[in-house]
Tab-separated table of C-alpha atoms in Angstrom:
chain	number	residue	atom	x	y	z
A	1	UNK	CA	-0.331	16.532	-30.365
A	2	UNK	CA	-1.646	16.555	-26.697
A	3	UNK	CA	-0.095	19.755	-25.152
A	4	UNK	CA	1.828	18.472	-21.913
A	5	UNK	CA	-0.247	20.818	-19.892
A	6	UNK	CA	-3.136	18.105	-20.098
A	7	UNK	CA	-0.825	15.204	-19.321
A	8	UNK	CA	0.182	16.693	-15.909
A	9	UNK	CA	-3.373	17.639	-15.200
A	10	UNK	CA	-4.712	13.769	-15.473
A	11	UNK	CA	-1.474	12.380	-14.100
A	12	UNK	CA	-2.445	11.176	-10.519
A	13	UNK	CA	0.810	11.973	-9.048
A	14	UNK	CA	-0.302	15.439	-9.225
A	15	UNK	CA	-0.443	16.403	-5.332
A	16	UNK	CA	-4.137	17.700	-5.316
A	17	UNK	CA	-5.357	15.444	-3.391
A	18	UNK	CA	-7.076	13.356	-5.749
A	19	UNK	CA	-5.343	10.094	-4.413
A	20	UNK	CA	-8.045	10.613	-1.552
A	21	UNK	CA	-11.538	10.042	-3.308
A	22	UNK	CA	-12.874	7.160	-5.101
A	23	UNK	CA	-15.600	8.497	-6.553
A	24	UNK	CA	-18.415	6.208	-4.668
A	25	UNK	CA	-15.849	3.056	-5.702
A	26	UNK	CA	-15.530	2.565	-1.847
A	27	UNK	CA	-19.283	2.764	-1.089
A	28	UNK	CA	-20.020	0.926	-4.165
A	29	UNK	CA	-17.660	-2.099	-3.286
A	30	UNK	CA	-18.736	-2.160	0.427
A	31	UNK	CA	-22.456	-2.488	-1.253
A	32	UNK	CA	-21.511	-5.371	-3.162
A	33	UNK	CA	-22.188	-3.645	-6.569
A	34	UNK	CA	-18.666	-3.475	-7.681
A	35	UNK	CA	-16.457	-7.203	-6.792
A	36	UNK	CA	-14.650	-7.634	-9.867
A	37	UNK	CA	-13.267	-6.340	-12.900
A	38	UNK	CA	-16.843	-6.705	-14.874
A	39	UNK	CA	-18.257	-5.172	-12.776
A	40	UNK	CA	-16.146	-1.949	-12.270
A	41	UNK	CA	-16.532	-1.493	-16.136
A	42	UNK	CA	-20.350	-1.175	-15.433
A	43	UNK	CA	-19.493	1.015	-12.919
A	44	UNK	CA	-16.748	3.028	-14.636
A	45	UNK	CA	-19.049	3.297	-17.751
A	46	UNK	CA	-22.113	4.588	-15.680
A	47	UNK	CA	-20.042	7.220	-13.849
A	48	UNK	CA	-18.615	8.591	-17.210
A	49	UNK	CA	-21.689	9.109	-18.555
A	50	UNK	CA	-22.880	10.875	-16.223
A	51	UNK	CA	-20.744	12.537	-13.572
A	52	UNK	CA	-17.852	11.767	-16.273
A	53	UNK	CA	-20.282	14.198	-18.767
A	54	UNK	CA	-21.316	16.874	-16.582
A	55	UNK	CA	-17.951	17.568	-15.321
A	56	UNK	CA	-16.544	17.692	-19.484
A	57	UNK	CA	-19.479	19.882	-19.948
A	58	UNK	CA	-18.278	22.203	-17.206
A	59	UNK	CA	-14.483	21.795	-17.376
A	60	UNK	CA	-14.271	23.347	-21.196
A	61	UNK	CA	-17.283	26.041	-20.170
A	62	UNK	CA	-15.111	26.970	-16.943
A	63	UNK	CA	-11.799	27.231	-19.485
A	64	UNK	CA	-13.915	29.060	-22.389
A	65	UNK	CA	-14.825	31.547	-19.677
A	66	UNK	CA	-10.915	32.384	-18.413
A	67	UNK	CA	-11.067	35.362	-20.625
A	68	UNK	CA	-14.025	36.613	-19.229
A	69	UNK	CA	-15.032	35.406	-15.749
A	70	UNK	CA	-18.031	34.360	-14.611
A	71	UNK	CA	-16.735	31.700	-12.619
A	72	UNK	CA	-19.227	31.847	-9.257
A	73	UNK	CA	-22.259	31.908	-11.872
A	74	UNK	CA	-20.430	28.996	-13.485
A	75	UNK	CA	-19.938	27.356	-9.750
A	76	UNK	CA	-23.387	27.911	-9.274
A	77	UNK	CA	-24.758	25.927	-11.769
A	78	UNK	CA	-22.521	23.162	-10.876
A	79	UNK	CA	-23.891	22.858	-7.643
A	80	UNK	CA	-27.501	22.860	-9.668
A	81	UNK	CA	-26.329	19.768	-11.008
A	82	UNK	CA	-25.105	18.326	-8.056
A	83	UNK	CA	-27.746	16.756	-5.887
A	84	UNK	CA	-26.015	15.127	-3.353
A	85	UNK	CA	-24.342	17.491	-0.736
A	86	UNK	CA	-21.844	15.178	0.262
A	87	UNK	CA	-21.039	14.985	-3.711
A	88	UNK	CA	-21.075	18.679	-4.051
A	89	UNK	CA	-18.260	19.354	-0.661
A	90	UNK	CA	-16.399	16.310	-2.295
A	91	UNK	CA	-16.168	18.851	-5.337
A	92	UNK	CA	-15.333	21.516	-3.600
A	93	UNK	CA	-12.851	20.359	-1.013
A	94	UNK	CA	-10.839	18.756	-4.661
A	95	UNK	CA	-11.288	21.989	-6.667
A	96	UNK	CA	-9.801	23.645	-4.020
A	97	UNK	CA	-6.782	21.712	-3.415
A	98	UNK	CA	-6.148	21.927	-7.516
A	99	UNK	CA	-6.387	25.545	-7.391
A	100	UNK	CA	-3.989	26.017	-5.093
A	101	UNK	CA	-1.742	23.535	-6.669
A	102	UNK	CA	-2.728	25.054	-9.923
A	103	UNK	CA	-1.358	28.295	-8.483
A	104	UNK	CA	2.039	27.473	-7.858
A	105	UNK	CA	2.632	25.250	-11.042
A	106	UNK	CA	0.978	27.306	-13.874
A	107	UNK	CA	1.095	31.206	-12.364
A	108	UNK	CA	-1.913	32.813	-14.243
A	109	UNK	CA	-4.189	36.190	-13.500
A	110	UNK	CA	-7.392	33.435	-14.479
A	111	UNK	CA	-5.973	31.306	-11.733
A	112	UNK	CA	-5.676	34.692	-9.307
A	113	UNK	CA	-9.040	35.596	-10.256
A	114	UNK	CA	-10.759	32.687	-9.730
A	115	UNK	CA	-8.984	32.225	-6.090
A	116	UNK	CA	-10.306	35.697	-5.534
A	117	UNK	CA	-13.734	35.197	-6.460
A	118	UNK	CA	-14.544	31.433	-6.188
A	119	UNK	CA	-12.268	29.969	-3.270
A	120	UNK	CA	-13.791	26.673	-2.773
A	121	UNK	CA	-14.569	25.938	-6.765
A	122	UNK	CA	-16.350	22.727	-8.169
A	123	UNK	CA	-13.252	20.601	-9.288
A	124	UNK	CA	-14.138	20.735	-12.609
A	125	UNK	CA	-14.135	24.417	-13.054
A	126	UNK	CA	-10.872	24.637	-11.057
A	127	UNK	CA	-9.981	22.135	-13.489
A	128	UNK	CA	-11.150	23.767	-16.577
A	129	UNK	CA	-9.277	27.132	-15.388
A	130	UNK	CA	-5.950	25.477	-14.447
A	131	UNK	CA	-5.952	23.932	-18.147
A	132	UNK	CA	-5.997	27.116	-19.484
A	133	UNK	CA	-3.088	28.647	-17.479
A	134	UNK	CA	-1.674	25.085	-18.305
A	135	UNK	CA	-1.739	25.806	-22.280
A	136	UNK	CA	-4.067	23.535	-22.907
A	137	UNK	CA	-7.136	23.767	-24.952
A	138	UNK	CA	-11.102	23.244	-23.742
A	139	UNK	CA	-11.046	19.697	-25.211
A	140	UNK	CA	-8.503	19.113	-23.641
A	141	UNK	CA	-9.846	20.467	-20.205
A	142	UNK	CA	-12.974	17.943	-21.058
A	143	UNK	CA	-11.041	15.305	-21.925
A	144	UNK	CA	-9.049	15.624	-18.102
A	145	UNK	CA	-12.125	16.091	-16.486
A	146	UNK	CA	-13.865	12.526	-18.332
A	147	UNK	CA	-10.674	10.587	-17.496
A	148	UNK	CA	-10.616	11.571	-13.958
A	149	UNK	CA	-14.586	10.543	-13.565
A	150	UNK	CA	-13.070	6.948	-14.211
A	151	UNK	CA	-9.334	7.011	-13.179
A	152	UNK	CA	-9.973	7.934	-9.681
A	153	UNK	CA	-12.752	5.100	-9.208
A	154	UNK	CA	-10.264	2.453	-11.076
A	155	UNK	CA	-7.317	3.279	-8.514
A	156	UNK	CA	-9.302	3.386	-5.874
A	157	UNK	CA	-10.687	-0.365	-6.635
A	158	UNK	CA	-7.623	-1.427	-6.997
A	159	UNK	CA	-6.568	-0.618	-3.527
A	160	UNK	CA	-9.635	-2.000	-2.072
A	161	UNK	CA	-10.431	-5.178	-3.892
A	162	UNK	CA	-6.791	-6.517	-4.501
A	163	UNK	CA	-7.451	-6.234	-8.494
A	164	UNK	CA	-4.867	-6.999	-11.123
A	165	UNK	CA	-3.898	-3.618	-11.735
A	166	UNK	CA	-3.283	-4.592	-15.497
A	167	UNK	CA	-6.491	-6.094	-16.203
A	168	UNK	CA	-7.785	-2.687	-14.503
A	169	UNK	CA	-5.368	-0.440	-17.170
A	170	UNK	CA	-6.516	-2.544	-19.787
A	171	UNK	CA	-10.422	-1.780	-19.085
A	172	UNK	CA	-9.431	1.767	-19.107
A	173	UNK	CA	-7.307	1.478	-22.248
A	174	UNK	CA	-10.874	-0.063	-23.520
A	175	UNK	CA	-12.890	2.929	-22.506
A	176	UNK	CA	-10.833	5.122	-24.542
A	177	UNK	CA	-13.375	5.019	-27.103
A	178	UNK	CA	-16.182	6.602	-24.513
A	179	UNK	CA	-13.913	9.060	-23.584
A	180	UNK	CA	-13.497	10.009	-26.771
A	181	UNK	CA	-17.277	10.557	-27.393
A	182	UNK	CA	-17.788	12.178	-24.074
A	183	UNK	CA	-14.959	15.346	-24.452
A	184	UNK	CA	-15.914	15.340	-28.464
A	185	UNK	CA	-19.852	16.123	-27.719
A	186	UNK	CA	-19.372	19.524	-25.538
A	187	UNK	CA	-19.368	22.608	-26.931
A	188	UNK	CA	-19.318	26.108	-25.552
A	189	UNK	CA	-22.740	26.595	-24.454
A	190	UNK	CA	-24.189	30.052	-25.515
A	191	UNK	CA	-25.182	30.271	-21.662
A	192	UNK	CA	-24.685	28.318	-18.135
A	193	UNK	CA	-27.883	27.307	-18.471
A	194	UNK	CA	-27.317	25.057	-21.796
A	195	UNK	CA	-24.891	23.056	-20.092
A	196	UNK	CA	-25.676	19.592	-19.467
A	197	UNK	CA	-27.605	17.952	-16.166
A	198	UNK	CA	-27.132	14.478	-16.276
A	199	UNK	CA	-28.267	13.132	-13.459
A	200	UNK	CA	-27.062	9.690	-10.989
A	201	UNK	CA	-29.082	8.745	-8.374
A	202	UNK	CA	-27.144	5.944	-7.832
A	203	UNK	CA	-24.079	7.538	-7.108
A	204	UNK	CA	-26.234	10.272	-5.172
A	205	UNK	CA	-27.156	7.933	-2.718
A	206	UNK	CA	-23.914	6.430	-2.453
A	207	UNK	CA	-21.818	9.387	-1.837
A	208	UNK	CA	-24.741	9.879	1.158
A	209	UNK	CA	-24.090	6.506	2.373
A	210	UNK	CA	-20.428	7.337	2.276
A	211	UNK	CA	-20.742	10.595	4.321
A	212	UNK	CA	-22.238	8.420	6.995
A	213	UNK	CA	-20.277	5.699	7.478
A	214	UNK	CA	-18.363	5.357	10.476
A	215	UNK	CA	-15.078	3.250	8.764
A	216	UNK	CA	-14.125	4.314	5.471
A	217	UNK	CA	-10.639	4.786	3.884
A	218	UNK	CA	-11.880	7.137	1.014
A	219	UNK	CA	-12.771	10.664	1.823
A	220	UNK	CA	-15.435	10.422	-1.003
């Protein structure tokens, strides 16, 4: 049974901010890449294995670690395997509003120490912690952390193309599979260094794109 820490940590009503990125959806439509529904799968299905990956990897390494911080070594690889800076504030402007929600909903010492020695946190750390204080489990954490790599982007194109919102549930009711496969291949590395680094360059260069531009309704 899924513990209901996890289903308040990928619910999007949670108010930490998350409402406010797209996850280079915005940049993406504006480019013509994503127009329809087809074409967000592509899109959606890119992103999770990729982004979607890394930030599983790092979400169930960041909760594995809440008995024994090591959190800014942690954060530091994250930003490693973050090449875009606009990608990597993006990260760290959402981990910090989920810590601090984190705080006041699931009152933990991980949660404390993590404020005290990582502020700003990658989201997916943040993440990773917050499902610990939130009783669930490291899959769990990586599951979260996969869903919101594609949730985010799917709301957000929505809101900007005018989609059926069903047909858009339905494609991520379809990716449930690749979610699956994503949280089920991490495992605790034996050091930071293990973790994955899969890399995007599209998404790199749109998050760049996005930082730039003069209009835009998404933060990221």
């Amino acid at each position: 049974m899924l513990s209901p820490g996890l289903l308040l940590l990928a619910d999007s009503r949670l108010p930490a901010g998350g409402h406010a990125h797209s996850g280079g959806a915005e940049r993406a439509i504006a480019s013509g890449a994503v127009h329809d529904v087809p074409s967000l799968e592509g899109f959606l299905r890119g992103r999770l294995h990729t982004a979607g990956a890394l930030a599983a990897a790092l979400a169930a390494a960041a909760h594995a670690a809440a008995e024994r911080p090591g959190w800014e070594l942690l954060d530091e690889e994250a930003d490693a395997r973050t090449a875009s800076p606009a990608q990597r504030a993006a990260s760290r402007t959402q981990g910090r509003l989920l810590l601090r929600v984190a705080r006041r909903v699931w009152p933990a010492e991980a949660l404390e120490e993590l404020a005290r020695r990582t502020p700003s946190p990658h989201h997916p750390v943040a993440l990773g912690v917050a499902a610990y204080a939130a009783g669930a489990t490291a899959g769990e954490a990586a599951l979260a952390a996969a869903y919101h790599a594609v949730s985010g982007p799917a709301t957000a194109a929505v809101r900007l193309l005018g989609l059926d919102p069903v047909a858009v549930h339905a494609l991520l009711a379809a990716l449930g599979p690749d979610l699956a496969a994503v949280a089920g291949r991490v495992h605790p590395p034996g050091s930071w260094a293990e973790l994955p680094a899969c890399s995007a360059p599209a998404l790199d260069l749109l998050a760049e794109q996005h930082a730039r531009a003069e209009i835009r309704l998404f933060v990221s």
